[in-house]
Structures are given as C-alpha cells and as structure tokens.
C-alpha cells in the first residue's frame, strides 16, 4: 500500500489526512483517514518539520496495513545533509518506510532532488527521497495518475485536509 499525506492548519485545530492507494498509477484511493488535532506550533524558518511532523505521525498511527512508500507535500532535504520534513519523517519511522517529498516551489538550497514535469505544465515539481533512490522516486511521481502538474491523489489528500 502507498500513502499520500498532508496537513492543513487552522487557528483552532490542525487537520492531517492520509490517502491510501495500491499502485502508482491508481486514479482513485483505496481508503483515507482524517485526524483532527490541536493547533500547530508556530512556523520557524528551516524548521517546518517541527510544525507538521507530529500531525503526520498521528494520522499514520491509524494506518493498519504495511506501507511501501509515503509521499509528503514538501521537501525531504533542504540541502546536502540538511534534513527537511521528509527526512525527519523517515527517521521517525525508524527508516522502515521510504519517504518521497513533492514540492511545488524551489527552496533556496533544495539539496538532492529531481525536477519532474507533468502534463502540459512548464513548472516542475521538485522530488526528493529518503530510503529510496531519488531518480526512482521521481519516476514514480511522474507516472502517477492525472493530466496536470500535481498527481490526482496528491490533490485528493490536499482537498481532504482543507474540507474536513
């Protein structure tokens, strides 16, 4: 099973969502989970993981099947040997599940990532990975379902966070 994760921040609560699916090319989810939790910690530049990681772990704790890989909206690496959200999640999961990060904007020191163009978009996605070869991770993201820049199931998890 594969999982896409995202978090939405509101003044009074945080919503974390997980979309589960079986194959990289799936157009629809197998199931999803949504967790409502306390407000997130304030944002600290370069420390985004501190804000988001507890909520991702909370929703992942409800997943009852083994995961082949996890996809997060954000960076795995912020620079050479400088962990981002994805790398911190990989470590929190005892390096047992590969984590792929998909970011829409370039970070100043993006680190080891591969750009992926999807659909007719001229704007790339920035794909990084921990626990998996980054080129293989980028190919998985390129193959995901959807005609536009963002894969269908990444849009789905974002929508769940925003509307739940």
CSV table of C-alpha atoms in Angstrom, one decimal:
chain,number,residue,atom,x,y,z
A,1,UNK,CA,0.0,0.0,0.0
A,2,UNK,CA,1.1,3.6,-0.7
A,3,UNK,CA,0.2,6.7,1.1
A,4,UNK,CA,-0.1,10.4,0.4
A,5,UNK,CA,-0.1,12.7,3.5
A,6,UNK,CA,-0.9,16.4,4.0
A,7,UNK,CA,-1.7,18.8,6.8
A,8,UNK,CA,-3.9,21.9,7.0
A,9,UNK,CA,-3.5,24.5,9.7
A,10,UNK,CA,-6.4,26.4,11.2
A,11,UNK,CA,-6.4,28.8,14.1
A,12,UNK,CA,-8.2,26.4,16.4
A,13,UNK,CA,-7.1,23.0,15.1
A,14,UNK,CA,-4.9,21.0,12.6
A,15,UNK,CA,-6.2,18.5,10.1
A,16,UNK,CA,-4.0,15.7,8.9
A,17,UNK,CA,-5.1,13.4,6.1
A,18,UNK,CA,-3.8,10.2,4.6
A,19,UNK,CA,-4.9,8.8,1.2
A,20,UNK,CA,-4.1,5.1,0.7
A,21,UNK,CA,-3.7,3.5,-2.7
A,22,UNK,CA,-2.3,0.3,-4.2
A,23,UNK,CA,-0.4,1.3,-7.3
A,24,UNK,CA,1.5,4.3,-8.5
A,25,UNK,CA,-0.9,4.8,-11.5
A,26,UNK,CA,-4.1,4.5,-9.5
A,27,UNK,CA,-6.7,7.2,-10.2
A,28,UNK,CA,-8.7,6.6,-7.1
A,29,UNK,CA,-7.9,5.9,-3.5
A,30,UNK,CA,-8.4,2.6,-1.7
A,31,UNK,CA,-9.3,4.5,1.5
A,32,UNK,CA,-8.5,7.6,3.5
A,33,UNK,CA,-8.0,8.7,7.1
A,34,UNK,CA,-8.5,12.2,8.6
A,35,UNK,CA,-7.3,13.3,12.0
A,36,UNK,CA,-8.2,16.5,13.8
A,37,UNK,CA,-5.7,17.7,16.4
A,38,UNK,CA,-4.6,20.7,18.3
A,39,UNK,CA,-3.3,23.8,16.6
A,40,UNK,CA,0.2,23.5,15.1
A,41,UNK,CA,3.3,25.0,16.6
A,42,UNK,CA,4.3,28.4,15.1
A,43,UNK,CA,6.3,28.3,11.9
A,44,UNK,CA,10.1,28.6,12.3
A,45,UNK,CA,12.1,29.1,9.1
A,46,UNK,CA,14.1,26.0,8.2
A,47,UNK,CA,12.2,24.0,11.0
A,48,UNK,CA,9.0,23.3,9.2
A,49,UNK,CA,9.1,19.7,10.2
A,50,UNK,CA,8.6,20.7,13.9
A,51,UNK,CA,5.2,22.1,12.9
A,52,UNK,CA,4.0,19.3,10.7
A,53,UNK,CA,5.7,16.0,11.8
A,54,UNK,CA,3.5,15.4,15.0
A,55,UNK,CA,0.3,15.6,12.9
A,56,UNK,CA,1.7,13.3,10.1
A,57,UNK,CA,2.7,10.7,12.8
A,58,UNK,CA,-0.8,11.0,14.4
A,59,UNK,CA,-2.6,10.1,11.2
A,60,UNK,CA,0.0,7.4,10.2
A,61,UNK,CA,-0.6,5.7,13.6
A,62,UNK,CA,-4.1,4.8,12.3
A,63,UNK,CA,-2.8,3.1,9.2
A,64,UNK,CA,-3.3,-0.7,9.7
A,65,UNK,CA,-1.5,-2.0,6.6
A,66,UNK,CA,2.2,-2.1,5.7
A,67,UNK,CA,3.3,0.8,3.6
A,68,UNK,CA,5.6,0.5,0.6
A,69,UNK,CA,6.2,4.3,0.5
A,70,UNK,CA,4.9,7.6,1.8
A,71,UNK,CA,4.5,10.8,-0.2
A,72,UNK,CA,4.5,14.2,1.5
A,73,UNK,CA,3.8,17.6,0.3
A,74,UNK,CA,7.2,19.2,0.9
A,75,UNK,CA,10.9,18.7,0.9
A,76,UNK,CA,12.9,15.6,2.0
A,77,UNK,CA,16.2,17.5,2.0
A,78,UNK,CA,16.8,21.3,2.4
A,79,UNK,CA,20.4,21.0,1.3
A,80,UNK,CA,23.2,18.5,1.3
A,81,UNK,CA,22.9,16.5,4.5
A,82,UNK,CA,20.3,19.0,5.8
A,83,UNK,CA,17.1,17.1,6.6
A,84,UNK,CA,13.7,18.5,5.7
A,85,UNK,CA,10.2,17.2,6.6
A,86,UNK,CA,10.6,14.0,4.6
A,87,UNK,CA,13.9,13.0,6.1
A,88,UNK,CA,12.6,13.7,9.6
A,89,UNK,CA,9.6,11.6,8.9
A,90,UNK,CA,11.8,8.8,7.5
A,91,UNK,CA,13.8,8.8,10.8
A,92,UNK,CA,10.7,9.0,13.0
A,93,UNK,CA,9.5,5.8,11.2
A,94,UNK,CA,12.9,4.1,12.1
A,95,UNK,CA,13.9,4.1,8.4
A,96,UNK,CA,11.4,1.4,7.7
A,97,UNK,CA,9.3,3.1,5.0
A,98,UNK,CA,10.7,5.2,2.2
A,99,UNK,CA,9.5,8.8,2.1
A,100,UNK,CA,9.1,10.8,-1.1
A,101,UNK,CA,8.8,14.6,-1.0
A,102,UNK,CA,7.0,16.6,-3.7
A,103,UNK,CA,7.4,20.3,-3.6
A,104,UNK,CA,5.9,22.9,-5.9
A,105,UNK,CA,8.4,25.7,-5.3
A,106,UNK,CA,12.2,25.7,-5.3
A,107,UNK,CA,13.8,26.1,-1.9
A,108,UNK,CA,17.0,28.3,-1.7
A,109,UNK,CA,19.2,25.2,-1.1
A,110,UNK,CA,16.9,22.4,-2.4
A,111,UNK,CA,19.5,19.7,-2.0
A,112,UNK,CA,19.4,16.4,-3.8
A,113,UNK,CA,16.1,16.5,-5.8
A,114,UNK,CA,15.0,15.8,-9.3
A,115,UNK,CA,12.7,18.0,-11.2
A,116,UNK,CA,9.6,16.4,-12.8
A,117,UNK,CA,7.4,17.9,-15.5
A,118,UNK,CA,3.9,16.5,-15.7
A,119,UNK,CA,1.0,17.2,-18.1
A,120,UNK,CA,1.4,20.4,-20.1
A,121,UNK,CA,2.9,22.3,-17.2
A,122,UNK,CA,6.1,24.1,-17.7
A,123,UNK,CA,6.6,24.4,-14.0
A,124,UNK,CA,8.4,21.4,-12.4
A,125,UNK,CA,7.7,19.6,-9.2
A,126,UNK,CA,10.8,19.1,-7.0
A,127,UNK,CA,11.1,15.4,-5.9
A,128,UNK,CA,13.3,14.2,-3.2
A,129,UNK,CA,13.6,10.9,-1.3
A,130,UNK,CA,14.8,9.2,1.8
A,131,UNK,CA,15.1,5.4,1.8
A,132,UNK,CA,14.8,5.2,-1.9
A,133,UNK,CA,16.8,6.3,-5.0
A,134,UNK,CA,15.7,9.8,-5.8
A,135,UNK,CA,15.5,9.0,-9.6
A,136,UNK,CA,13.2,6.1,-8.9
A,137,UNK,CA,11.1,8.3,-6.7
A,138,UNK,CA,10.8,10.9,-9.4
A,139,UNK,CA,9.8,8.3,-11.9
A,140,UNK,CA,7.0,7.1,-9.5
A,141,UNK,CA,5.7,10.7,-9.2
A,142,UNK,CA,5.9,11.2,-13.0
A,143,UNK,CA,3.8,8.0,-13.5
A,144,UNK,CA,1.1,8.9,-11.0
A,145,UNK,CA,-2.4,9.4,-12.4
A,146,UNK,CA,-3.5,12.8,-13.5
A,147,UNK,CA,-3.2,15.1,-16.5
A,148,UNK,CA,-1.9,18.1,-14.7
A,149,UNK,CA,1.2,19.2,-12.8
A,150,UNK,CA,0.0,17.7,-9.5
A,151,UNK,CA,-1.0,14.0,-9.4
A,152,UNK,CA,-4.6,13.2,-8.7
A,153,UNK,CA,-4.1,11.6,-5.3
A,154,UNK,CA,-1.9,14.5,-4.1
A,155,UNK,CA,-4.7,16.8,-5.0
A,156,UNK,CA,-7.1,14.5,-3.2
A,157,UNK,CA,-5.2,14.5,0.1
A,158,UNK,CA,-4.9,18.3,-0.1
A,159,UNK,CA,-8.7,18.6,-0.6
A,160,UNK,CA,-9.4,16.2,2.3
A,161,UNK,CA,-7.3,18.4,4.6
A,162,UNK,CA,-8.9,21.6,3.5
A,163,UNK,CA,-12.5,20.4,3.6
A,164,UNK,CA,-12.6,18.1,6.7
